[in-house]
Coordinates of C-alpha atoms in Angstrom, one line a residue:
Chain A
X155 CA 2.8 -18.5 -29.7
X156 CA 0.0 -16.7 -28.1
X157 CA -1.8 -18.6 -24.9
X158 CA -4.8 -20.5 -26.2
X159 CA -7.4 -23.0 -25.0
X160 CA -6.1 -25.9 -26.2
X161 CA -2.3 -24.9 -25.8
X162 CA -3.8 -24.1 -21.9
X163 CA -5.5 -27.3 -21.1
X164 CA -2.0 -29.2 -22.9
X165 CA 0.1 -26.9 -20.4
X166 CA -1.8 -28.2 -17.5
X167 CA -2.2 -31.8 -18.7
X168 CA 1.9 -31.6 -18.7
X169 CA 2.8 -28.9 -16.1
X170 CA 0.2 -29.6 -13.6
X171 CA 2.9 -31.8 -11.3
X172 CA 5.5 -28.9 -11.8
X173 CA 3.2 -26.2 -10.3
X174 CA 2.0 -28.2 -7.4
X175 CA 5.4 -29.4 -6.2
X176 CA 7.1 -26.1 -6.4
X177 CA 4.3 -24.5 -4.9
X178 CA 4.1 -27.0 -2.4
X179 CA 8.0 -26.9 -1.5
X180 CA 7.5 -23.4 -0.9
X181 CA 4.6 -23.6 1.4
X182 CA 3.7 -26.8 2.5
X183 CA 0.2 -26.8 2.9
X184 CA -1.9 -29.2 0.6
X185 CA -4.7 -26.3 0.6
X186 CA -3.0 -23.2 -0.1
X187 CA -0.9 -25.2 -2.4
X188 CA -4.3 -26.0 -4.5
X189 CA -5.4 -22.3 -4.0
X190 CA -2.1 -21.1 -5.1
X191 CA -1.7 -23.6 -8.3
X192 CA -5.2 -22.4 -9.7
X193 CA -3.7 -19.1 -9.5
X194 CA -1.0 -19.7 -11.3
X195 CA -2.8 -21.2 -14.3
X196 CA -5.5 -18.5 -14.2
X197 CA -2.5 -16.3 -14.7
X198 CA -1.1 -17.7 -17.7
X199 CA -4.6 -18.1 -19.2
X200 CA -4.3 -14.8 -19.0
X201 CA -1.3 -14.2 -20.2
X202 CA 0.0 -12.1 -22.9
X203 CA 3.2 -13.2 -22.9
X204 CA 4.2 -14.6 -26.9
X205 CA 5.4 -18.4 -25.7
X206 CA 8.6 -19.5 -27.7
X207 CA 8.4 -23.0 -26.8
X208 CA 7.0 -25.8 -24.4
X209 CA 10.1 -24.8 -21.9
X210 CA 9.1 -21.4 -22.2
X211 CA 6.2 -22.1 -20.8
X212 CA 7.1 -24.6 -18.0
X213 CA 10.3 -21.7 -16.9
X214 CA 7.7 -19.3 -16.4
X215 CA 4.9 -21.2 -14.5
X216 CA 8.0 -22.2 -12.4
X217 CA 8.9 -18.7 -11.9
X218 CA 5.3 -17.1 -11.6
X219 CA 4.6 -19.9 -9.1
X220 CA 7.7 -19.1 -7.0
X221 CA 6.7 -15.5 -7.0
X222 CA 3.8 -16.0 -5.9
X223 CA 4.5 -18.2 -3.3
X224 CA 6.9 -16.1 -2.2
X225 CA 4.4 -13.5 -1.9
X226 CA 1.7 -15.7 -0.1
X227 CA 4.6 -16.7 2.6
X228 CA 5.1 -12.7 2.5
X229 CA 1.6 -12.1 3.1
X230 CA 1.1 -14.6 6.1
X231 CA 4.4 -13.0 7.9
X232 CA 5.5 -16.9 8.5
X233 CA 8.7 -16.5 5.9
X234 CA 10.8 -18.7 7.5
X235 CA 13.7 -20.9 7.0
X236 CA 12.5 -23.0 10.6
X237 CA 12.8 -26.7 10.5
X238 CA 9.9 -28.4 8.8
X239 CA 7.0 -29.0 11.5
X240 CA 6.3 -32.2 12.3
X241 CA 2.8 -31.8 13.7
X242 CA 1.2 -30.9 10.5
X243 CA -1.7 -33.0 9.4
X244 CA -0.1 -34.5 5.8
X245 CA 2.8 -35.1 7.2
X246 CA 1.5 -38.3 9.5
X247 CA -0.1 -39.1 6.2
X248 CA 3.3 -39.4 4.3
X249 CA 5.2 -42.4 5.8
X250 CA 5.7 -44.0 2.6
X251 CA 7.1 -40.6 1.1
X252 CA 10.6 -40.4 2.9
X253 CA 12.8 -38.6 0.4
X254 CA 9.8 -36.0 -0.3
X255 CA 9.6 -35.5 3.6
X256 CA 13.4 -35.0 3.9
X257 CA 13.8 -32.6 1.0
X258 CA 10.9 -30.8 3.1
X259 CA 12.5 -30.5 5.9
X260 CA 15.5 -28.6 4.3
X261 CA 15.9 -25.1 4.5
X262 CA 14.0 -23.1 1.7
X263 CA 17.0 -21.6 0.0
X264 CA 18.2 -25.8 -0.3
X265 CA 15.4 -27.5 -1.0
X266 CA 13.9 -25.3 -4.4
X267 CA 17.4 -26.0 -6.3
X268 CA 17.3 -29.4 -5.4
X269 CA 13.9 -30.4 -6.0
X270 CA 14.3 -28.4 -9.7
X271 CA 17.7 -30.4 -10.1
X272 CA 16.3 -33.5 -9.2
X273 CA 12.6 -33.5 -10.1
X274 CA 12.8 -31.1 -13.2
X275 CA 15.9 -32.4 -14.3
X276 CA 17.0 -28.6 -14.3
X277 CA 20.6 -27.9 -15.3
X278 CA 22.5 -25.1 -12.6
X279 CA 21.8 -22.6 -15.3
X280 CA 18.0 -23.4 -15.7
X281 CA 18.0 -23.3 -12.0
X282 CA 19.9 -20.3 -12.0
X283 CA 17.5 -18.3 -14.4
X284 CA 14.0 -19.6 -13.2
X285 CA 15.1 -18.5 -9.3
X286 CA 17.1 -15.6 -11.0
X287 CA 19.8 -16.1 -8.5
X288 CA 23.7 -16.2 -9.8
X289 CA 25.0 -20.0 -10.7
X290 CA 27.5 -19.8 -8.3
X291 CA 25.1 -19.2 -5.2
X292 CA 23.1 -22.1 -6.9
X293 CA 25.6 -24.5 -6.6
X294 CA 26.1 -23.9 -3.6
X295 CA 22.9 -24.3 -2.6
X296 CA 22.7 -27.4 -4.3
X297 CA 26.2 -28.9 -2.5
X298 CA 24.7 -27.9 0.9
X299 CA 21.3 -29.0 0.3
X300 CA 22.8 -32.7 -0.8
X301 CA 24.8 -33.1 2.0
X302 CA 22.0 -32.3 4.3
X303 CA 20.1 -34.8 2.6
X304 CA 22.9 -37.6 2.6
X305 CA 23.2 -37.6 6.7
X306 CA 19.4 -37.2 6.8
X307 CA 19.1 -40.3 4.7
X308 CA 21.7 -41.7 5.9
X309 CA 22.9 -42.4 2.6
X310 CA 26.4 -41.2 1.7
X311 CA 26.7 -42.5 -1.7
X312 CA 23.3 -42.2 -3.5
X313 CA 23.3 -38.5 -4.5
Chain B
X24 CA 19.9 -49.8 -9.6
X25 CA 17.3 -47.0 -8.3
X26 CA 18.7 -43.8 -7.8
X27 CA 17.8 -40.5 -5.8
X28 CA 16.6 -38.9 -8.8
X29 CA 14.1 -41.7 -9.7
X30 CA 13.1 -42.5 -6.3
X31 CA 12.4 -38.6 -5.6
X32 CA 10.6 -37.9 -9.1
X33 CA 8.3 -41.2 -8.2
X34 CA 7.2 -40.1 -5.2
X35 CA 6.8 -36.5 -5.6
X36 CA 4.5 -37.6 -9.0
X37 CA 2.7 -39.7 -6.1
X38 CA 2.2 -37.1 -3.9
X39 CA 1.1 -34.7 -6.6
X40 CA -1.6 -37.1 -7.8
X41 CA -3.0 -37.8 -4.4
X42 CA -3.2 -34.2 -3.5
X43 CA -3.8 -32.7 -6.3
X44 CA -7.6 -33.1 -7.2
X45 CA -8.8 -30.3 -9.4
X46 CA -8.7 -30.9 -13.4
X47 CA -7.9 -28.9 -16.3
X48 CA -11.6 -28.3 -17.3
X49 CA -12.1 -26.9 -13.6
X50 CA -9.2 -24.5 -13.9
X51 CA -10.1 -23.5 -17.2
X52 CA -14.2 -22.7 -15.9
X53 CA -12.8 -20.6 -13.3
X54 CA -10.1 -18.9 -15.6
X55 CA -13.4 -18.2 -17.8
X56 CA -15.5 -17.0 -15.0
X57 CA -12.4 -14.6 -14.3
X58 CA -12.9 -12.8 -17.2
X59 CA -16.8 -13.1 -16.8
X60 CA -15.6 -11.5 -13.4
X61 CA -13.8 -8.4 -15.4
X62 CA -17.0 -7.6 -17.5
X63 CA -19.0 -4.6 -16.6
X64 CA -22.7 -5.0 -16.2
X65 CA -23.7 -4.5 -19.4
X66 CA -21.4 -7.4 -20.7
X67 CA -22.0 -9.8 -18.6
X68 CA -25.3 -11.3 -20.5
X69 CA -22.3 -12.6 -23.3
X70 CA -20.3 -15.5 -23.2
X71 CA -17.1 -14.4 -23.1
X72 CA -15.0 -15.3 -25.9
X73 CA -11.3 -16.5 -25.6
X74 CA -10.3 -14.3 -28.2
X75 CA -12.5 -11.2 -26.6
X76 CA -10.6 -11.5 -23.4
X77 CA -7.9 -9.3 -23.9
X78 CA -10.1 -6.4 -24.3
X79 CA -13.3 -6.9 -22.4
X80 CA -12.1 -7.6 -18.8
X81 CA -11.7 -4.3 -16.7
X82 CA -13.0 -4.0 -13.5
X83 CA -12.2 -6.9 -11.2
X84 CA -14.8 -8.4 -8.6
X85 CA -15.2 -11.1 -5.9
X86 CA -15.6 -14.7 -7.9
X87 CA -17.7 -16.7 -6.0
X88 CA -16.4 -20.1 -5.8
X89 CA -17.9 -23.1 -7.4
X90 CA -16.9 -25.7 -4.6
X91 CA -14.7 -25.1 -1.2
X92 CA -11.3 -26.4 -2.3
X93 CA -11.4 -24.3 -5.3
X94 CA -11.3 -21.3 -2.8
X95 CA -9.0 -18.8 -3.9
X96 CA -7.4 -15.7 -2.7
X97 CA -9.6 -13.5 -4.6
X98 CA -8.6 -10.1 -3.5
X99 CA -4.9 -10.4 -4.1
X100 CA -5.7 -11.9 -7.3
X101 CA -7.9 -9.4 -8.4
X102 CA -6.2 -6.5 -7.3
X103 CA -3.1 -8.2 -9.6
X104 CA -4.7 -8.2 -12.5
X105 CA -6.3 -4.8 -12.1
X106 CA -3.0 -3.3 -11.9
X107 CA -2.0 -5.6 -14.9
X108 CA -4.8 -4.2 -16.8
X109 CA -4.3 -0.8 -15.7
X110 CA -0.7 -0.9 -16.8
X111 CA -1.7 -2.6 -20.0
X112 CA -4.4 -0.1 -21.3
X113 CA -4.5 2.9 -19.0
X114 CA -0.5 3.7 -19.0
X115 CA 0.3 1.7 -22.6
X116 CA 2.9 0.2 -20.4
X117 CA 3.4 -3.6 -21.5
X118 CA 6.9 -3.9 -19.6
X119 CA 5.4 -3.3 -16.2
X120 CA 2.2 -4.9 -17.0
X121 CA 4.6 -8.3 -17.6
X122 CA 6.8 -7.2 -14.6
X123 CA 2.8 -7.4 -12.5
X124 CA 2.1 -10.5 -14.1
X125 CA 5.0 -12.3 -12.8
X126 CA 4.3 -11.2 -9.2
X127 CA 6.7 -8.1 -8.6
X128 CA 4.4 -6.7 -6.9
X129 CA 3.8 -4.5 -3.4
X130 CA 0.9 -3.8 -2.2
X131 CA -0.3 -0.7 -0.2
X132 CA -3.6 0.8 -0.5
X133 CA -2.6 3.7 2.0
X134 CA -5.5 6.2 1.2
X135 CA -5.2 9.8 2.5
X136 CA -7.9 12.6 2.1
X137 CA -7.6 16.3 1.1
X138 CA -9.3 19.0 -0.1
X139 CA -11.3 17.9 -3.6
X140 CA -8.7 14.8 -3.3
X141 CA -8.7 11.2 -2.0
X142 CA -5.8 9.5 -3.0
X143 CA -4.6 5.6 -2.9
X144 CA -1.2 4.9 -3.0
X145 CA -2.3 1.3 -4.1
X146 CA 1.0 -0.5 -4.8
X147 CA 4.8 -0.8 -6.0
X148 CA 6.5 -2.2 -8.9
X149 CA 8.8 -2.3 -11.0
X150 CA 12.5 -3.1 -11.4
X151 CA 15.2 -2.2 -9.1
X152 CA 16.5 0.3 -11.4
X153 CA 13.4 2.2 -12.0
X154 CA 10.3 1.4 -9.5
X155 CA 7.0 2.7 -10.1
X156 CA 4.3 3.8 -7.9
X157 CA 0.5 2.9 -8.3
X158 CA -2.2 5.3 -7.6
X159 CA -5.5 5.9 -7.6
X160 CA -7.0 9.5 -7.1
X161 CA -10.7 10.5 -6.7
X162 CA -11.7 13.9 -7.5
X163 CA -14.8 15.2 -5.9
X164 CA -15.1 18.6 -7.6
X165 CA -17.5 17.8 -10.6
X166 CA -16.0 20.6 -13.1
X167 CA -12.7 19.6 -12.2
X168 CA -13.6 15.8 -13.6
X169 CA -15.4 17.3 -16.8
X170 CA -12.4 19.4 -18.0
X171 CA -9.3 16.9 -17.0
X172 CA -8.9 14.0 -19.0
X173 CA -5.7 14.4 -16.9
X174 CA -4.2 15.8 -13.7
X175 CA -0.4 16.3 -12.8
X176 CA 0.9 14.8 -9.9
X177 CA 4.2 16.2 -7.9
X178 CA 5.5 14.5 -4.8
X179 CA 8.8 14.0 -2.8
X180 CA 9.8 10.3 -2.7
X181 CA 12.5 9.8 0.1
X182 CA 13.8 7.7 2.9
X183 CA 12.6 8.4 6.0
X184 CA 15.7 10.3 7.4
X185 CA 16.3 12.8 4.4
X186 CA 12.5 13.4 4.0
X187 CA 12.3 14.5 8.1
X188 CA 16.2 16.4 7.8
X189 CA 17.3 17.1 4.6
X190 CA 14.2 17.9 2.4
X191 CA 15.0 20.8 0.8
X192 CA 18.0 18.9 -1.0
X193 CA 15.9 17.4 -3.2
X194 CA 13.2 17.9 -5.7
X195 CA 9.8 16.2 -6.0
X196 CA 8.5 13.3 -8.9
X197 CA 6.4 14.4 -11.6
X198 CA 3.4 12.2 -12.9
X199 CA 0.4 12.5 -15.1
X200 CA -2.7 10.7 -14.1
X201 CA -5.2 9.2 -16.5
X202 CA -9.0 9.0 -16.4
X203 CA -10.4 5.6 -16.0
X204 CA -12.2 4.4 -18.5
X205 CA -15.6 3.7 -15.9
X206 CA -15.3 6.0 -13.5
X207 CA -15.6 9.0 -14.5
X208 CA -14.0 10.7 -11.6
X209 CA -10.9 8.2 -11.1
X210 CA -7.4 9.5 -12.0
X211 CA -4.8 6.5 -12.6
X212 CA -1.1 7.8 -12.1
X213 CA 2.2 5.5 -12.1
X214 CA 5.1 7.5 -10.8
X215 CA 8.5 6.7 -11.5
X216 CA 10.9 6.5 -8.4
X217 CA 13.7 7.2 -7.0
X218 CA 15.4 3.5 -6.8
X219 CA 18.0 4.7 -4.1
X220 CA 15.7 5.2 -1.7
X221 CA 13.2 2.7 -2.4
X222 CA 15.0 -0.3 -3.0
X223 CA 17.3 0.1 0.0
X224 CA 14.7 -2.1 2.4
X225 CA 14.4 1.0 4.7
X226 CA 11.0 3.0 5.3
X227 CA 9.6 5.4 2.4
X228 CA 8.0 8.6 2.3
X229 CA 5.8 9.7 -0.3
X230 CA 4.2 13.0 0.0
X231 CA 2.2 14.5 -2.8
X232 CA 2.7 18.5 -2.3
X233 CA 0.7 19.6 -5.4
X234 CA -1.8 18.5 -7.9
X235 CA -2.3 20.4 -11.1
X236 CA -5.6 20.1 -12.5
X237 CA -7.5 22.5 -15.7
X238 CA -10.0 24.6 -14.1
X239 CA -11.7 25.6 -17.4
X240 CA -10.0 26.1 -20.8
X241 CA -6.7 26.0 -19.9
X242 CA -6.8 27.7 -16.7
X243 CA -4.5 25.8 -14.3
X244 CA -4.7 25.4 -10.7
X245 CA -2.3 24.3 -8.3
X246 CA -3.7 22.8 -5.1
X247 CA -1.1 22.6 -2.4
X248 CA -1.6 18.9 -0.4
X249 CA 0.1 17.6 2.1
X250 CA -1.2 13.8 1.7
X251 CA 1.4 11.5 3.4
X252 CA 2.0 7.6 3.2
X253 CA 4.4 5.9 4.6
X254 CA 5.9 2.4 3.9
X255 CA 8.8 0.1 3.8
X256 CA 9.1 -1.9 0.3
X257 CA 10.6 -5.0 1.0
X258 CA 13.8 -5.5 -1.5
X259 CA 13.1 -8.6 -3.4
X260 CA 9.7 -7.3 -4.7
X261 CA 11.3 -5.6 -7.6
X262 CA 12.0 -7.3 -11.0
X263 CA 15.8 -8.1 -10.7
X264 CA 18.8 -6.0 -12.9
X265 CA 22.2 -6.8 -13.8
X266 CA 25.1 -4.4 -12.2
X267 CA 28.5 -4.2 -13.2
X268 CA 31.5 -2.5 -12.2
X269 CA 34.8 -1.5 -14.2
X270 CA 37.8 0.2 -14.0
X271 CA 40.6 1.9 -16.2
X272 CA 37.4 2.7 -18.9
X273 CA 38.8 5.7 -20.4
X274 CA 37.0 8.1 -23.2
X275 CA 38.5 11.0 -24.0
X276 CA 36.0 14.0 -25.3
X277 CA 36.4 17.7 -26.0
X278 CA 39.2 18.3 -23.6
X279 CA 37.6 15.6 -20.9
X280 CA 38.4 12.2 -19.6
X281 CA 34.9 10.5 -18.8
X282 CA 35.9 7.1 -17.0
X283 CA 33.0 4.5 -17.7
X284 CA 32.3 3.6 -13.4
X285 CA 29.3 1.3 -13.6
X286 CA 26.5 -0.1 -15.8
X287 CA 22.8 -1.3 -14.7
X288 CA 21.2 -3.1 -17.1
X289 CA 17.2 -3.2 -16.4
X290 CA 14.0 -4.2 -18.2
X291 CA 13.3 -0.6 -19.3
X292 CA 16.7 0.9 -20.0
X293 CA 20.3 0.0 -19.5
X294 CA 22.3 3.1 -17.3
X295 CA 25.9 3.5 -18.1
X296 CA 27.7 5.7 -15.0
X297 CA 30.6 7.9 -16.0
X298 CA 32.8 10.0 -13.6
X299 CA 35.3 12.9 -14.6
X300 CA 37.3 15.6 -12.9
X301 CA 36.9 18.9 -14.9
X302 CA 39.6 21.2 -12.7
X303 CA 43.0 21.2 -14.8
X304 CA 41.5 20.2 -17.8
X305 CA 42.3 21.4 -21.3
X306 CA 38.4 22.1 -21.2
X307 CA 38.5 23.7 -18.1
X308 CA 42.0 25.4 -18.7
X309 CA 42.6 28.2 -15.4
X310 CA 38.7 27.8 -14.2
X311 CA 37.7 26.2 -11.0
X312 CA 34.3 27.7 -10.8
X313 CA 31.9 25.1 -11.6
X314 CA 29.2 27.4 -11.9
X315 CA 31.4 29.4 -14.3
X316 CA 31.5 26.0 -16.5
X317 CA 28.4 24.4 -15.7
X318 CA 26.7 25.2 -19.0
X319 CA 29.6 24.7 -21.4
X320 CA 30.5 21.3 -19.2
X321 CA 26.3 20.3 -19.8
X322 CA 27.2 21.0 -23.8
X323 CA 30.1 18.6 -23.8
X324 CA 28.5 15.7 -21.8
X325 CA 25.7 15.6 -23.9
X326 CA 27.7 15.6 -27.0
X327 CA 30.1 13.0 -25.7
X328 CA 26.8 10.6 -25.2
X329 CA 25.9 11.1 -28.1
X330 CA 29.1 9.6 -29.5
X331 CA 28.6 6.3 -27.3
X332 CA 27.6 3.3 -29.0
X333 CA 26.4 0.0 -27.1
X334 CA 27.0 -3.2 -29.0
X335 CA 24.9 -6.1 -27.6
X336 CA 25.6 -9.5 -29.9
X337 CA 26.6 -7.2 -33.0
X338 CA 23.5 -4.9 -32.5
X339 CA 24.0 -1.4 -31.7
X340 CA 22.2 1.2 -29.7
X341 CA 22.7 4.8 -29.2
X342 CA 21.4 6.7 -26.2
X343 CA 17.7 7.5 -25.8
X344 CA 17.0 10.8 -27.6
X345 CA 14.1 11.4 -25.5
X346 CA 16.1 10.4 -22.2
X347 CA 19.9 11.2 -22.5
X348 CA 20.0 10.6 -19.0
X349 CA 21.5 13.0 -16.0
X350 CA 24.4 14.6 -14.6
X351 CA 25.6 15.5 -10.9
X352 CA 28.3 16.9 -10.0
X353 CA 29.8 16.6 -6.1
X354 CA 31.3 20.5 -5.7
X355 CA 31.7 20.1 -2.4
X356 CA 33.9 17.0 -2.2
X357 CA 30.5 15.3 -0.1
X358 CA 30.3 12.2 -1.7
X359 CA 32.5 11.2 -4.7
X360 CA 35.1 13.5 -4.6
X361 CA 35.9 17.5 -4.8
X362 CA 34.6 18.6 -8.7
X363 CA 33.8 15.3 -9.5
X364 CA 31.3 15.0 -11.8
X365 CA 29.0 11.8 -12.7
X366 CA 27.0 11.5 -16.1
X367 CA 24.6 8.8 -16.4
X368 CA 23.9 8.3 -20.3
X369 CA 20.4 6.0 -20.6
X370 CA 20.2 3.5 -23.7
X371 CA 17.2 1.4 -25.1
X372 CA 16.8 -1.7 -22.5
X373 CA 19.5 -5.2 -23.7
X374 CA 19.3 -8.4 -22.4
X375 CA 22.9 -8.4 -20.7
X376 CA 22.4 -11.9 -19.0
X377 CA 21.7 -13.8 -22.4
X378 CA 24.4 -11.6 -24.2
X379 CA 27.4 -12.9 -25.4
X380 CA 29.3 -10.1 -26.4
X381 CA 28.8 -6.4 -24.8
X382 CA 31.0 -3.5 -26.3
X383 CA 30.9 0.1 -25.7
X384 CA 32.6 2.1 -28.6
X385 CA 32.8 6.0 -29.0
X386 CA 35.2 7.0 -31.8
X387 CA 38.3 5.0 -31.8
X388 CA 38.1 4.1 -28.6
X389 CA 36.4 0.7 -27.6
X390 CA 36.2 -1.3 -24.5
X391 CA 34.5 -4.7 -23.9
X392 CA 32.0 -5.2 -21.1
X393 CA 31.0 -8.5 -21.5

């Protein structure tokens, strides 16, 4: 199926929370996040692509806003894998928001797999193909990223 | 019980909806004000309609925005687009203009002057198998607009180190350019590239040495440039392709034993390497000379790829007739072995990741790559 109004203003009525939160895992900033997330639905307003299916479209906003935050990061020469900073503004705003603040402050090759494993409900393969990185560095990433998470939360057995 | 999962998915949704602000009708106004944005100045007076979109929008300008957090970076994402655009109706190239869409994408916008020529190297695509170069050349010479709907491009694309040392070993890139559509005097070319060198994360040299342009009914000129850029294409900005290795491949054909070494499976075509030795051969017989055999060894490659079949899922696909692909051979013993020879047969473009079943068949013989 061919992008349309209506299928565009359904996409963003369901994939709005998808393209903030991966954008925003990327780059952590509440305004280049919103800069970023209008691009990405400019872009598939735009689109050519033919759309097979509602998950057809989500894998790709996923993957078009990973790109592209990728390139933003790029762009501002701050790619970095540096502990999350604790003197941003949001982040004093967020005390209520501890597991979001601790999948933060995991390194950026962690914290995408698991926030599409545990927010997206994304199997190792959907993860795999969306980031297209092989399974096996995926999981991983994922066993890492969770064990990181357990002695940060100081929760052995809830992941 | 609440769980990780449940606990993370709340708050992130609570996160989202406290930062998030701007709605769909907002997103969809500037998405239309976009394509207002690609209109030329004659269009612009219109509404433009969804269905219209695809063919109106062309040149891209500043968008002014309608309130401060809907700010966005308007020069990357217009300079996106244009290259989508120009991919899309300039080249007839829907693969790259895909490739653009989803952000594999370098830009440069290096411009060097010469003679009758100013030309932007404006950015780099691709996949890692085949990468393509962007530019954008400006021709001052009126005649030279009014009779070229195109001009030919040639120019060396090397790493750093073999374009300062070792430049007479290799050959330069051809490339057409085509006119733009507005300007009368704007040339678009996209330049294949040589994926070696340009997707090993080390600096790049492009240097176009010649431009070929129609004086007047079919009287070509050649003006000798010298217009340098140089860059360093960071690795992950081309679209990603599959590589595999094998061993103990073996077809036999006309007197040779071509050994299947490696296969790259990319958006535009799927590469299949084969090595053989041609001294002692029944082809070869008493000869050693490659020169001696070169042409006779040329026949029988290019025969034996014609044999090949790819089976992808029960489908097959023969090698591209307009592209059989290339052939090298290493007569010195510099690199993969004393008269070793490779062959590099291109087919049609698969989807090897998604494939179940990947077969290569020629004759009776029949191997399974996947």
């Amino acid at each position: 199926m061919k992008m349309t109004q209506d299928l565009f203003l359904e996409a963003y009525e369901k994939y709005k929370n998808t393209v903030y939160s991966v954008i925003f895992n990327y780059v952590k900033n509440v305004d280049d996040t919103a800069d970023l997330q209008q691009e990405v639905f400019i872009k598939l307003f735009n689109s050519e692509t033919e759309y097979e299916s509602d998950e057809h479209i989500k894998a790709w906003l996923i993957r078009v806003s990973a790109n592209m935050s990728k390139n933003h990061l790029r762009s501002k020469k701050h790619i970095s894998d540096a502990p999350f900073p604790e003197d941003i503004p949001f982040y004093d705003n967020m005390e209520s928001d501890d597991l979001v603040k601790e999948v933060l402050k995991l390194p950026e090759k962690y914290r995408i797999p698991i926030h599409l494993f545990y927010y997206e409900d994304y199997s190792i393969k959907q993860i795999s193909e969306v980031l297209e990185t092989p399974e096996a560095t995926i999981k991983i990433h994922l066993k890492r990223g969770r064990e990181k998470l357990k002695k940060s939360l100081k929760k052995e057995d809830w992941l | 019980m609440s769980t990780f999962r449940a606990e993370y998915k709340a708050q992130m949704n609570g996160f989202c909806d406290a930062n998030c602000k701007t709605t769909a009708e907002d997103i969809l106004k500037r998405a239309k004000e976009k394509s207002m944005s690609g209109k030329n100045e004659n269009e612009t007076d219109n509404v433009v309609d969804f269905t219209e979109r695809k063919t109106k929008k062309k040149a891209w300008k500043a968008l002014i925005p309608a309130a401060c957090f809907l700010l966005i970076s308007t020069t990357a994402l217009a300079a996106t687009g244009h290259l989508e655009e120009l991919f899309r109706n300039i080249f007839k190239d829907e693969t790259t203009a895909e490739i653009v869409e989803e952000g594999y994408l370098y830009e440069i916008h290096q411009t060097q002057e010469e003679d009758i020529f100013k030309s932007e190297l404006v950015a780099v695509t691709g996949d890692a198998a085949t990468p393509k170069l962007v530019f954008d050349v400006y021709v001052s010479d009126e005649q030279v607009v009014r009779n070229n709907d195109q001009i030919r491009m040639l120019a060396y694309v090397l790493g750093e180190e073999q374009y300062e040392n070792e430049l007479d070993k290799y050959g330069p890139w051809e490339a057409y350019g085509q006119k733009d559509e507005e300007i009368p005097n704007l040339y678009h070319v996209s330049m294949t590239g040589p994926s070696v060198w340009m997707t090993s994360g080390d600096p790049v040299v492009v240097d176009i040495l010649q431009i070929n342009v129609d004086l007047q009914n079919e009287l070509w000129t050649t003006y000798e440039t010298n217009m340098v850029y140089h860059f360093t294409p960071p690795t992950e900005l081309y679209h990603p392709v599959s590589d595999a290795y094998y061993e103990d491949m073996k077809f036999s054909y006309g007197g040779i034993d071509y050994y299947l070494n490696n296969a790259t499976f990319g958006v535009y075509r799927s590469e299949l390497g084969f090595q053989y030795d041609f001294v002692g051969t029944t082809f070869a017989g008493k000869e050693t000379d490659y020169a001696v055999l070169e042409e006779k060894l040329h026949s029988n490659w290019l025969e034996f790829v014609d044999s090949l079949v790819l089976v992808v899922d029960g489908k097959e696909y023969k090698v591209n007739p307009d592209d059989k692909g290339y052939t090298w051979c290493d007569v010195k013993g510099e690199a993969i072995g004393k008269n070793r020879c490779g062959i590099y047969p291109s087919f049609p473009s698969v989807d090897y990741e998604n494939a179940e079943s990947v077969i290569l068949k020629a004759g009776d013989t029949s191997y399974t790559l996947k």
